[in-house]
Structure formats: C-alpha cells, structure tokens
mmCIF file of C-alpha atoms in Angstrom:
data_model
loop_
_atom_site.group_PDB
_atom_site.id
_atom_site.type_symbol
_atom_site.label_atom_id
_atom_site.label_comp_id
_atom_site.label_asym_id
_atom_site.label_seq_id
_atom_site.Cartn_x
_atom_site.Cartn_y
_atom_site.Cartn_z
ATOM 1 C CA UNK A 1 26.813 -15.238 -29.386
ATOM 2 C CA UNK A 2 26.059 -14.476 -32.816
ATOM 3 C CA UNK A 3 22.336 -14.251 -34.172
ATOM 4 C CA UNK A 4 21.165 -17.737 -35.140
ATOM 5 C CA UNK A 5 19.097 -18.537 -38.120
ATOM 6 C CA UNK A 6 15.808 -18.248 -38.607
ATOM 7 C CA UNK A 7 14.018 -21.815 -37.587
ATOM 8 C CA UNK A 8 10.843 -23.032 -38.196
ATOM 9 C CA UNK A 9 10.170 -24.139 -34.499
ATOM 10 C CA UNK A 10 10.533 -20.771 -31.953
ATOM 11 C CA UNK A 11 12.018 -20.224 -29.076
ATOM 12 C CA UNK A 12 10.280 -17.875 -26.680
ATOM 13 C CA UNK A 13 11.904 -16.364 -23.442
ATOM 14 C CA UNK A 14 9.516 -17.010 -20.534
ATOM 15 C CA UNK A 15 9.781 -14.777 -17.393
ATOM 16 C CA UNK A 16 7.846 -15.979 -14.342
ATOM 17 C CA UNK A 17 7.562 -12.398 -12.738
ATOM 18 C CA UNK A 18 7.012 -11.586 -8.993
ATOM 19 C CA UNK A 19 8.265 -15.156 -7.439
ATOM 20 C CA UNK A 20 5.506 -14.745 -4.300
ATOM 21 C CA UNK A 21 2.722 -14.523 -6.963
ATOM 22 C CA UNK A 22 1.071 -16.510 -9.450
ATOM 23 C CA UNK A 23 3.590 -15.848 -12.363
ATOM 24 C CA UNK A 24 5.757 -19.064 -11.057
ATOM 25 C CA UNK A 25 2.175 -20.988 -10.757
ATOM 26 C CA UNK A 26 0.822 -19.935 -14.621
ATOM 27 C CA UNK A 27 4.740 -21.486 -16.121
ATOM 28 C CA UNK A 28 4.504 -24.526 -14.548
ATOM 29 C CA UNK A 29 0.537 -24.787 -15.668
ATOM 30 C CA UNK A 30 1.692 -23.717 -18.926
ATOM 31 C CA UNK A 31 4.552 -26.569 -19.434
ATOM 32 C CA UNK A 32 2.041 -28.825 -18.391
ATOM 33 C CA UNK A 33 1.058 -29.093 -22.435
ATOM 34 C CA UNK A 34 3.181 -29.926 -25.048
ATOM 35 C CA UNK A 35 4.190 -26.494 -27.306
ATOM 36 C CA UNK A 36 5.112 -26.739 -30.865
ATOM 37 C CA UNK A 37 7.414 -24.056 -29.586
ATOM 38 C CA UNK A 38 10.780 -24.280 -27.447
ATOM 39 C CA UNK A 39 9.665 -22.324 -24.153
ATOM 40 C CA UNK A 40 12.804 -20.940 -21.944
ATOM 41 C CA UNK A 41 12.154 -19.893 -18.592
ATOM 42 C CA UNK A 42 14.427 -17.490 -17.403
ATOM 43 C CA UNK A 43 14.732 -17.060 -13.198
ATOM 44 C CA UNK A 44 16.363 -19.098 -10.541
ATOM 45 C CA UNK A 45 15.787 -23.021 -11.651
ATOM 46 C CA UNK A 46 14.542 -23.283 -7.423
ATOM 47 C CA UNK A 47 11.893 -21.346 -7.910
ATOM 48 C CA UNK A 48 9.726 -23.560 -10.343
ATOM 49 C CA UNK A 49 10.825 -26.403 -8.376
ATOM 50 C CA UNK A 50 9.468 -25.483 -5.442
ATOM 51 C CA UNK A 51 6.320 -23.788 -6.983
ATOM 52 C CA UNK A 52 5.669 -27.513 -9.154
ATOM 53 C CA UNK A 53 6.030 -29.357 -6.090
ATOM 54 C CA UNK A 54 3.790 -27.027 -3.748
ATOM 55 C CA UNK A 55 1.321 -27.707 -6.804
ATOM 56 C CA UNK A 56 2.393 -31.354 -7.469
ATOM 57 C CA UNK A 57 2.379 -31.303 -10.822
ATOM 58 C CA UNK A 58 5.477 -32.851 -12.298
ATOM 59 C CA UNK A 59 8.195 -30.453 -13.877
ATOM 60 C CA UNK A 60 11.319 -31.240 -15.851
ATOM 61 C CA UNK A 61 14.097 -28.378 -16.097
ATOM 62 C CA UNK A 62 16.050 -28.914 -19.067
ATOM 63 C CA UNK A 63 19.089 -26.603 -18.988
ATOM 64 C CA UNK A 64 19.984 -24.732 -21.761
ATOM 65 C CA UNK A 65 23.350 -24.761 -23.632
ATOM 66 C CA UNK A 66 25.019 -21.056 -23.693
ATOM 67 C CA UNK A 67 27.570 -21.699 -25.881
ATOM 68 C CA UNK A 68 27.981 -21.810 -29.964
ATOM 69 C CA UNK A 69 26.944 -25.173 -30.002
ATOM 70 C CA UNK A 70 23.171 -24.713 -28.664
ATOM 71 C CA UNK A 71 21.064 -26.806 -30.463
ATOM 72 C CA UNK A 72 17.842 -25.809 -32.799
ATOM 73 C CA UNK A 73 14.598 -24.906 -30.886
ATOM 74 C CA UNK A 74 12.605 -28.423 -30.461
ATOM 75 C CA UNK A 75 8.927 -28.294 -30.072
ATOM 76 C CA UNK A 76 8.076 -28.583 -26.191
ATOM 77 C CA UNK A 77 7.016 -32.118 -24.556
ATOM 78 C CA UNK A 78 4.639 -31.889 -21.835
ATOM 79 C CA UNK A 79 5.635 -31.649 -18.123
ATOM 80 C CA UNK A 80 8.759 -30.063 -19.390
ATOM 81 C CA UNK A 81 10.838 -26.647 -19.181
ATOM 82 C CA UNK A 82 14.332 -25.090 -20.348
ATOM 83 C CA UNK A 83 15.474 -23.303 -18.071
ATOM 84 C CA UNK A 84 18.378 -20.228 -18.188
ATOM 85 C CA UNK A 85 19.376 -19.347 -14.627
ATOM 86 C CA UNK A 86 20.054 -15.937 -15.750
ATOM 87 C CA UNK A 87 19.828 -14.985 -11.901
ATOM 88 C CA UNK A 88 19.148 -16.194 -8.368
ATOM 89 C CA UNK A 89 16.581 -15.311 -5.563
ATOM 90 C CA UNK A 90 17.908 -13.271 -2.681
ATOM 91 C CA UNK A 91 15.510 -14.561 -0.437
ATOM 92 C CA UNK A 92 12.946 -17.394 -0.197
ATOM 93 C CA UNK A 93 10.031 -17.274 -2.394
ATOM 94 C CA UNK A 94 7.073 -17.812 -0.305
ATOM 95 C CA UNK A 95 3.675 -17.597 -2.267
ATOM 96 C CA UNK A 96 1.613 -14.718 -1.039
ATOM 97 C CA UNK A 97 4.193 -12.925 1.096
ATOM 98 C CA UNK A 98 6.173 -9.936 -0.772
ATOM 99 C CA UNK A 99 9.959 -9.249 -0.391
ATOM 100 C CA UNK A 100 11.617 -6.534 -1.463
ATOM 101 C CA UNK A 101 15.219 -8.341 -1.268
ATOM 102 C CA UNK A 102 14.083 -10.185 -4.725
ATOM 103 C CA UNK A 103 13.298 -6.940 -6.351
ATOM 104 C CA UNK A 104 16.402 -6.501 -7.885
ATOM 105 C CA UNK A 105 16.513 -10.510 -9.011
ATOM 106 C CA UNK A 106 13.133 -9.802 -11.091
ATOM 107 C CA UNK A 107 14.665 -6.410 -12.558
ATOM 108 C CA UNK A 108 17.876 -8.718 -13.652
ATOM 109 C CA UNK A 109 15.471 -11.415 -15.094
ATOM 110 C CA UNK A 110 13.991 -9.028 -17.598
ATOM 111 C CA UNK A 111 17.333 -7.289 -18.066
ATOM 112 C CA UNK A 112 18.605 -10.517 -19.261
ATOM 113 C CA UNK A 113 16.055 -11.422 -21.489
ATOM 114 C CA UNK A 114 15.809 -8.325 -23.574
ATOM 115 C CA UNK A 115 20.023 -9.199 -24.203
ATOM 116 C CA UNK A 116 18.623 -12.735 -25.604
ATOM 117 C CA UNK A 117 16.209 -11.206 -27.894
ATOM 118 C CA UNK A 118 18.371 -8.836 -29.345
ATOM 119 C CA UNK A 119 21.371 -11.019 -29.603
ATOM 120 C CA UNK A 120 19.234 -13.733 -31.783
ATOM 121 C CA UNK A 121 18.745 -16.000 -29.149
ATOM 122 C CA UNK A 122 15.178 -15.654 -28.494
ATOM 123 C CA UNK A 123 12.355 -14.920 -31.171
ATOM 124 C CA UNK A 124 10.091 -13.271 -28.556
ATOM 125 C CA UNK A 125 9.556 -13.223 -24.753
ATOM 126 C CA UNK A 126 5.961 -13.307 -23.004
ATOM 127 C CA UNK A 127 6.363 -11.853 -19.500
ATOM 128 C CA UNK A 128 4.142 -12.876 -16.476
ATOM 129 C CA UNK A 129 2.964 -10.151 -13.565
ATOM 130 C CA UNK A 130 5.562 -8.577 -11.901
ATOM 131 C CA UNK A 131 4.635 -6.351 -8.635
ATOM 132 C CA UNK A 132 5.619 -2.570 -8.920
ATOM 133 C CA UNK A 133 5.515 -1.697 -5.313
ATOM 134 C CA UNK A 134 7.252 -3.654 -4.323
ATOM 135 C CA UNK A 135 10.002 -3.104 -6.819
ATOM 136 C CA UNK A 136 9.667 0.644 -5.948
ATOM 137 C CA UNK A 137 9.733 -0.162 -2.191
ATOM 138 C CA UNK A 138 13.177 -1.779 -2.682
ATOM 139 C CA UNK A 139 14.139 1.539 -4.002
ATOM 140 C CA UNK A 140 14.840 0.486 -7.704
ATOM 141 C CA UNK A 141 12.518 3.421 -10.127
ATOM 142 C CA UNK A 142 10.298 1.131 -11.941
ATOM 143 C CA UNK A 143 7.166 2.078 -14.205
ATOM 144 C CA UNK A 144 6.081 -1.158 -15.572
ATOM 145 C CA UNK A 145 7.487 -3.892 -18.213
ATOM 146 C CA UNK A 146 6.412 -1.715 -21.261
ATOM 147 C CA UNK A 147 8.806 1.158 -20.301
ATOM 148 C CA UNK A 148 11.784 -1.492 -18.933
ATOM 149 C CA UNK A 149 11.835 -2.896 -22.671
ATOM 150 C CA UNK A 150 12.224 0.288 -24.074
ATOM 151 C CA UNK A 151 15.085 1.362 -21.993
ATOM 152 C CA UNK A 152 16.916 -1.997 -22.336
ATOM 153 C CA UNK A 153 16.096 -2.388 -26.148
ATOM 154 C CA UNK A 154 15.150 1.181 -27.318
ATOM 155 C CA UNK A 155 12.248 2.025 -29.664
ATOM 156 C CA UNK A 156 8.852 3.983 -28.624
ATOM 157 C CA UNK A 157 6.921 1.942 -27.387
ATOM 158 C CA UNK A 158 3.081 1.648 -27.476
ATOM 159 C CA UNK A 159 0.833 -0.458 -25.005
ATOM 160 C CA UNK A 160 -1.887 -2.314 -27.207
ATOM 161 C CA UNK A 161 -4.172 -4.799 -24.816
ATOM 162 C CA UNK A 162 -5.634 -7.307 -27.512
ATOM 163 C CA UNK A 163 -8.833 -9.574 -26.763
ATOM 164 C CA UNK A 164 -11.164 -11.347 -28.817
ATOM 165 C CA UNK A 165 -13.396 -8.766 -31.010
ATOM 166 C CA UNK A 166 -11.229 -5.625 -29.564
ATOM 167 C CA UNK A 167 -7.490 -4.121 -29.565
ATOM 168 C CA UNK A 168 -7.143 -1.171 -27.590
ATOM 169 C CA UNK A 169 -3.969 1.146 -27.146
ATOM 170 C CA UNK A 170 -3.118 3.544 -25.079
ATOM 171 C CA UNK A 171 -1.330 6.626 -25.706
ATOM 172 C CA UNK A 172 -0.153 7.211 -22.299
ATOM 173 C CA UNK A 173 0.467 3.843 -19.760
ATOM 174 C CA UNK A 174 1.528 3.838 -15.827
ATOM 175 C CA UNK A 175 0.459 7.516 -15.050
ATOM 176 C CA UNK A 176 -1.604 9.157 -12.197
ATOM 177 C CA UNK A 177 -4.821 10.964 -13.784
ATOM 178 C CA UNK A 178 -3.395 14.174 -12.829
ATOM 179 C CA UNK A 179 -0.687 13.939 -14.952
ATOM 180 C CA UNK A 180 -1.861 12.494 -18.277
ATOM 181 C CA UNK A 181 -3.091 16.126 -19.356
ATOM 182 C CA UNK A 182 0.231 17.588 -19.431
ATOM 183 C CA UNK A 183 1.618 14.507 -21.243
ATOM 184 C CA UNK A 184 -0.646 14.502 -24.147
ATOM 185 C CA UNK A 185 0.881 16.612 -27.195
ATOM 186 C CA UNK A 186 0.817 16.779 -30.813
ATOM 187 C CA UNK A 187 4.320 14.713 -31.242
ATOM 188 C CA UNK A 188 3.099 12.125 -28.906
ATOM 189 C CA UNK A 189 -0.185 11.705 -30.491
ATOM 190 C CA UNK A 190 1.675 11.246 -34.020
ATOM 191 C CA UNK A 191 4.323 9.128 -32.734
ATOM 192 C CA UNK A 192 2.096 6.739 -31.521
ATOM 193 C CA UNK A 193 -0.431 6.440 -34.394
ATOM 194 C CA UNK A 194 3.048 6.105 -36.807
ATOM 195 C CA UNK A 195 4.018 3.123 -34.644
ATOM 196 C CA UNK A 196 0.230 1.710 -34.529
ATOM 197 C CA UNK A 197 0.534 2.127 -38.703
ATOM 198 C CA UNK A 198 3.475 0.398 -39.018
ATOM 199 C CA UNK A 199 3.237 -2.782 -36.295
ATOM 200 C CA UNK A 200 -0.052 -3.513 -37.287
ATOM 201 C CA UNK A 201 0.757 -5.052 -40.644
ATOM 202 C CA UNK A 202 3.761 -6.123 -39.346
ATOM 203 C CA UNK A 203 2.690 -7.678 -35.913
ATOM 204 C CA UNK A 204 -0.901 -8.764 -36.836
ATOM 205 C CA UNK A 205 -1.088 -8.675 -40.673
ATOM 206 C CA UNK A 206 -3.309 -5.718 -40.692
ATOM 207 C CA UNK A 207 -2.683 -4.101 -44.112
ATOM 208 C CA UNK A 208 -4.436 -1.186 -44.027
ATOM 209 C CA UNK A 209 -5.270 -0.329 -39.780
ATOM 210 C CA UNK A 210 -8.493 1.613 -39.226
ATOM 211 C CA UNK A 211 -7.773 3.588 -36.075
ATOM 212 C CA UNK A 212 -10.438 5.127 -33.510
ATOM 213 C CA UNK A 213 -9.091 7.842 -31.852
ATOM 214 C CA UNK A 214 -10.889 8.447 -28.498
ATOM 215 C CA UNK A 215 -10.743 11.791 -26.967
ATOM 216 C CA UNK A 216 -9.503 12.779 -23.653
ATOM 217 C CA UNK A 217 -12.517 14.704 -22.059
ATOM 218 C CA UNK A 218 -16.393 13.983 -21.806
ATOM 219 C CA UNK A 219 -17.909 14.051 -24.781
ATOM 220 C CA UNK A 220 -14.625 14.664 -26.645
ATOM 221 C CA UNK A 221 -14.745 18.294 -24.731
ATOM 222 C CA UNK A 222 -18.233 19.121 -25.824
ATOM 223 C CA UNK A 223 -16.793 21.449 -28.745
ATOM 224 C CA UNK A 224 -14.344 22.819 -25.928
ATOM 225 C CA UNK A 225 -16.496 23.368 -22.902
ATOM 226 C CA UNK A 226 -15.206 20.567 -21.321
ATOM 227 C CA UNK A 227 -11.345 21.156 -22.176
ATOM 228 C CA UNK A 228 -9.273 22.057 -25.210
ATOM 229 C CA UNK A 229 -7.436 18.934 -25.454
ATOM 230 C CA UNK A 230 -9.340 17.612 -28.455
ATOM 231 C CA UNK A 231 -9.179 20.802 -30.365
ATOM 232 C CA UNK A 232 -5.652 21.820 -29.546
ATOM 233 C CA UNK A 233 -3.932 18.758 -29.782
ATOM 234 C CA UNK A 234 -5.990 15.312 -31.009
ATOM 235 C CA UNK A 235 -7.817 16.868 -33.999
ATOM 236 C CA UNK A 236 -4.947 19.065 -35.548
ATOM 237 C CA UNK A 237 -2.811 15.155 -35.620
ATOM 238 C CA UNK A 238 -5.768 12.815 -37.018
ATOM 239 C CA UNK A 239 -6.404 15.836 -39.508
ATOM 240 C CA UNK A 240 -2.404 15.595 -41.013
ATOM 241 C CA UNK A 241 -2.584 11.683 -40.711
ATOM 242 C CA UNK A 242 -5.973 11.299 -42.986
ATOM 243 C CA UNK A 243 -4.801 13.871 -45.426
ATOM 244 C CA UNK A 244 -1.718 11.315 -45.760
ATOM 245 C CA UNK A 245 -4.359 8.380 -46.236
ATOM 246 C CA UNK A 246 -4.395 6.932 -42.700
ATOM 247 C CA UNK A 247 -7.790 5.402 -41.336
ATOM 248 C CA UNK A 248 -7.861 7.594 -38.320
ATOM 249 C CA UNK A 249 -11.236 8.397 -37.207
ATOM 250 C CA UNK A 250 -12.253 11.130 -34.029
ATOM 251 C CA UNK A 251 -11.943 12.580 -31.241
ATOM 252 C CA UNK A 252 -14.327 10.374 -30.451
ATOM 253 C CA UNK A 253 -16.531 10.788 -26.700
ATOM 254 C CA UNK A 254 -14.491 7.500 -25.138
ATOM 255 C CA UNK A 255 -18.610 6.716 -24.040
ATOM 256 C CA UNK A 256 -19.439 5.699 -27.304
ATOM 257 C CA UNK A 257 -16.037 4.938 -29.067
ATOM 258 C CA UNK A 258 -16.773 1.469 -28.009
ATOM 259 C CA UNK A 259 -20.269 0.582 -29.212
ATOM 260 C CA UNK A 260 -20.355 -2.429 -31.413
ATOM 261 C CA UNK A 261 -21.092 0.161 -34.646
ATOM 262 C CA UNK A 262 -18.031 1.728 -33.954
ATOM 263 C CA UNK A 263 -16.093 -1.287 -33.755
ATOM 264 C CA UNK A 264 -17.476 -3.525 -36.715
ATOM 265 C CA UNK A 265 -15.264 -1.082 -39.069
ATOM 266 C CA UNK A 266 -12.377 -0.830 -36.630
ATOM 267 C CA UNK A 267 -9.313 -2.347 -35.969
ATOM 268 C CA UNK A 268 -7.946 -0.461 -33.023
ATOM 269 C CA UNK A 269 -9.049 2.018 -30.743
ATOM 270 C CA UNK A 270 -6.870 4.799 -29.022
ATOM 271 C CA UNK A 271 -7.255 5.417 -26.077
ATOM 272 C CA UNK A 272 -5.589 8.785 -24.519
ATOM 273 C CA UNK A 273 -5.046 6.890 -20.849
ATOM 274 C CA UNK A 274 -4.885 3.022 -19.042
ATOM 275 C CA UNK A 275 -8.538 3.710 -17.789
ATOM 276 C CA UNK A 276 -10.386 5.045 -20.342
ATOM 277 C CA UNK A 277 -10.116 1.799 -22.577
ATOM 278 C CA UNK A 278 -8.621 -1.224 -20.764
ATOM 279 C CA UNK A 279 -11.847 -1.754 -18.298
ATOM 280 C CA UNK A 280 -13.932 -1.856 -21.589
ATOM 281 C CA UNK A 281 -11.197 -4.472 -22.934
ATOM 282 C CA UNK A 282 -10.986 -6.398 -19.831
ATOM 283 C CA UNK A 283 -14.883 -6.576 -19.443
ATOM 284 C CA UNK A 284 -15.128 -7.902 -23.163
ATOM 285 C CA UNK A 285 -12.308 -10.600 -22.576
ATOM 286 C CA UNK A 286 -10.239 -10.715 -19.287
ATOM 287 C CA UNK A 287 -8.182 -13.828 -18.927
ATOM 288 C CA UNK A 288 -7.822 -14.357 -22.674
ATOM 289 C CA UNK A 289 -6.787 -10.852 -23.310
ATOM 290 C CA UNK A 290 -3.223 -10.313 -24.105
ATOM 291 C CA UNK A 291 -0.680 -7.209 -23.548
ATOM 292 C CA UNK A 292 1.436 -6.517 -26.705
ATOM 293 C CA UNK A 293 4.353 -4.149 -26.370
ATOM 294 C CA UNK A 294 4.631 -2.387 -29.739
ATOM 295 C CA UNK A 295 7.227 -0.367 -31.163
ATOM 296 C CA UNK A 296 10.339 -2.396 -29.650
ATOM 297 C CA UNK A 297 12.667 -3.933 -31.884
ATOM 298 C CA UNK A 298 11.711 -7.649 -30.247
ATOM 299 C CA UNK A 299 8.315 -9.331 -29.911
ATOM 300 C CA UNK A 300 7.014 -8.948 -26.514
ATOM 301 C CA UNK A 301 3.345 -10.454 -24.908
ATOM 302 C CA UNK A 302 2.377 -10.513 -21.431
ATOM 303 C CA UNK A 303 -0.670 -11.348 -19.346
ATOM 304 C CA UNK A 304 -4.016 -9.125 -18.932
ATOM 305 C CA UNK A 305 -3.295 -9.391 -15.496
ATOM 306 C CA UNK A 306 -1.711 -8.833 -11.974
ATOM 307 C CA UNK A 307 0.184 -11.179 -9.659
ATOM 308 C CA UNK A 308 -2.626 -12.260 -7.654
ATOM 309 C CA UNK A 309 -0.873 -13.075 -4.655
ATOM 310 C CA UNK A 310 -3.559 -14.461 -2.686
ATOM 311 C CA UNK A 311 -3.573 -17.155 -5.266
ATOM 312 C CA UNK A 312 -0.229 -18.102 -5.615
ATOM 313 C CA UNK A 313 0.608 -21.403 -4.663
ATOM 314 C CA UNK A 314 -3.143 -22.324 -4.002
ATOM 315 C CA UNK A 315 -3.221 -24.069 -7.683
ATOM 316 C CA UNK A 316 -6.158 -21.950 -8.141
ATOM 317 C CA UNK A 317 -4.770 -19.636 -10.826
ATOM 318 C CA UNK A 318 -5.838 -19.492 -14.246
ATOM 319 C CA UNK A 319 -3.280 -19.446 -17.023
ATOM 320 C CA UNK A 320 -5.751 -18.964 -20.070
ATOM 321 C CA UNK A 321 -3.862 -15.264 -20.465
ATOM 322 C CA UNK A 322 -0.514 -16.577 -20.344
ATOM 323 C CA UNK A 323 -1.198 -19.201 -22.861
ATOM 324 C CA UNK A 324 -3.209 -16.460 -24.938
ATOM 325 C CA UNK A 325 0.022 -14.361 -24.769
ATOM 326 C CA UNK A 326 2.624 -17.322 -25.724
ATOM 327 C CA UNK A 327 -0.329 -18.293 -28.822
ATOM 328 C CA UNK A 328 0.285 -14.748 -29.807
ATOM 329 C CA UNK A 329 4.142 -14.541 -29.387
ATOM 330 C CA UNK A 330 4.806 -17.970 -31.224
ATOM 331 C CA UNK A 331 1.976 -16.373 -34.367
ATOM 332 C CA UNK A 332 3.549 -12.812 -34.709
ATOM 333 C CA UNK A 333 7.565 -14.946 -34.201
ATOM 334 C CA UNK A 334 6.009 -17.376 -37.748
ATOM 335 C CA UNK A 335 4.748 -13.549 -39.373
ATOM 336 C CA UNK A 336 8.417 -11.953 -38.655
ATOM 337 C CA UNK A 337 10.176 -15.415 -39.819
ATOM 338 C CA UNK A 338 8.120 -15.709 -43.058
ATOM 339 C CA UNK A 339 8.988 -11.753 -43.227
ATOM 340 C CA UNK A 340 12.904 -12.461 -43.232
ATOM 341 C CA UNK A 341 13.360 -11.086 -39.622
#
C-alpha cells in the first residue's frame, strides 16, 4: 500500500497491550468519547468485545478497509472503534490471569503496527502496557516497547517520560543497576543529547532545548570520590556540545537536578538511568504523564504505566494516561503534517 496523503484528521494505531490487563479496559474507556481523530485498534476484534461487555459499556468495531480504496481518516464518534485484526489470541483472555500462549500474539500486534506507520498508513501509534515477564517466560527476548520500535523501524531511540511542568529522559531504559555503569560512554551520552536536540523542535516545538544533564553518582561523584563517571565520561560530552551552542547544563547531583530553580529554565532533564528520574516524574504527574519514544522514524506515545492486572476487568482503571498519550500523538501527528511529513 502506498503512503497516503497527508490529511487533516489523523489516524492513530491503538494497541491494547497485555489482553489479561487493563490495556483492553483503558481502549474501550477511551472510545467511549468522540476523537477528532480516527483511532485503529489493532488485536483480535474478540478481545474488546468481551472486555466492553464484562464492563458494559457499549462498543462498535468498525473494520477497516486494507485495500487502495481505504477511505480518509474521519473524526471518531463515541462508543465507537476501527478495528485491524492484525492477529488473533492463542488462548482466552481472562482479566487478571497471565498466559504465556498470547505472548507471541502481543509481539505480532506491535510488529504489525510499526509496518502501518512506516508504510503511510498510520500517523502515529500510542501503545498501552504490555507485561515483560511474561513475554520473556514464553521464551520470546523482550526488553520493552522502546527497544521493539527500534528494531522493527530502526533509529536510536531515546525514552522521554513527559508530565505537566517536567520531561525527563533517560539515557539508559530496561537495565539492572548493575549494569548501567558499563553502558554509559561518551558516544552514548552524545547520541542521545543529538537526538534530544533534534526531536525537541521537531516533536514538541522546542526551538532552542535547554538540557539538564544529571550525573550518575551521589553528588555528581563528589569531584570523583564517589566514581569517575562524571569526569570521564558526562563532562568531557556536555563540554563539546556547549562549545557547539547547545543548552546543556551539569553533571548535575540527580538530588537537586530537580528543584523547581533548576527546572523554571529547563526544558528537559537527563537522566543517566529509569530510577534516577522517572519516580520524580511520576510523583509530579502519574496518570497524566505520557511515554514518548524519540528518535524513531514514526510518532510513538504510551502510558506512564503498567498493566495493572488486578484491575483489569473490574472497570476500575483509569485511562487519564492513555488519553494524555493519544492528546499527545494526535498534537505532535498536526506539528509533523504542518511540517510536510
């Protein structure tokens, strides 16, 4: 299928995650409200059936053509869905219980949706919480959505969490503690603040990014006491970035990178691992927070959250991230429109 034009209405890929958590819950919530976007969920058509009914709240699958002749993206009525049954569950979906038989059914979803977005079909995709043990208890090597995306649609990647009043990113994602020393190094460090310099104009309309650069030790490494990290590897980057004119401020001690002084004159913090700034992020703004997958060649958004399987099916859920993340997806899908692409 060849790329269609650019249209004024979106359409955005939805992909309900894990089917035994909330994921299935939050798109049904979601296409509760009328969208001035076309939404698209991609999974087995069965599986928001059944979750709609077990929360009886009405739900209208529209398919959706594959051929040449699809139609223009419509704005979304309320209590309604596309639907592209891209794949189907291996086993039943039962809200709470895990099964590692679908495993391989959520790995096609995504698989299927990064093909959309780069062949034109799709302007961007917002993901919902897919489970990673279980994934890797089926035996399939999975990391997380972020490094999926790159694999299926190339790029470097860079996880930025975005909330009200704060953006954080991370410089390494889905790691063990032990292991994010030996993964920090000058190339990555520069790689990562290129891709923050470009996408943030791009993605957000940032023109000129200011960039707080935490360190990795206490107190930045206490002028190397605590570790080198800072002084062999951080400063020697954000010294070659701000002779080139970039905003780039630290090492900075990751205790006080995140006082509101620091962040009144900045635009994104760095953060050199997941736990050093997402907890300070998710305090701030959990449930309206948003994960943005940078430095792919398609738009991607995704909750601030899990799967929350003790929720699932309880219609307890709360889908103010996942409408966050499609407000997001359908704003930087009007920037890349009014861009040209």
């Amino acid at each position: 299928m060849s790329p269609r034009p650019v249209n004024a209405v979106a359409r955005i890929a939805l992909t309900p995650g894990e089917p035994a958590g909330i994921g299935p819950d939050l798109c049904v919530m979601l296409a509760q409200q009328a969208h001035p976007a076309e939404l698209v969920a991609l999974c087995d058509p069965s599986l928001l059936q059944e979750r709609a009914a077990a929360l009886r709240l009405p739900l209208t699958l529209e398919p959706l053509a594959t051929d040449e002749r699809i139609a223009p993206p419509a704005p979304q009525a309320a209590g309604t869905l596309r639907i592209d049954p891209v794949a189907r569950l291996r086993a039943p979906a039962v809200p709470g219980r895990l099964d590692t038989g679908n495993a391989g059914y959520v790995l096609e979803t995504l698989a299927a949706t990064c093909r959309g977005c780069q062949q034109g079909r799709y302007d961007a995709v917002v993901t919902a919480p897919v489970h990673k043990g279980v994934i890797n208890d089926a035996g399939l090597a999975f990391t997380g959505h972020t490094e999926l995306f790159a694999e299926h649609c190339g790029g470097k990647p860079v996880m930025l969490l975005a909330a009200p009043g704060l953006k954080v990113a991370l410089a390494t994602t889905h790691l063990a503690l032990r292991d994010v020393p030996a993964a920090l190094n000058r190339q990555l460090i520069g790689e990562v603040l290129d891709t923050l310099l470009a996408e943030l104009p791009r993605r957000f309309g940032i023109s000129k990014p200011r960039i707080a650069v935490c360190g990795l030790n206490p107190h930045a490494g206490e002028g190397g006491h605590l570790g080198d990290e800072e002084i062999e590897i951080i400063a020697p980057v954000l010294t070659r970035f701000r002779a080139a004119g970039a905003d780039v401020r630290g090492p900075l001690p990751a205790d006080t990178a995140f006082l509101p002084p620091v962040l009144a004159d900045t635009d994104v913090v760095l953060a050199m691992y997941h736990d050093q700034g997402l907890p300070v992020l998710k305090h701030m703004g959990f449930g309206e927070a948003v994960n943005v997958t940078l430095g792919l060649p398609i738009i991607r958004t995704s909750v601030d959250h899990g799967t929350a399987l003790d929720l699932a099916g309880t219609g307890r859920a709360d889908a103010g991230s996942l409408g966050a993340a499609l407000a997001m997806a359908m704003d930087m899908a009007a920037r890349s429109s009014a861009a040209g692409g």
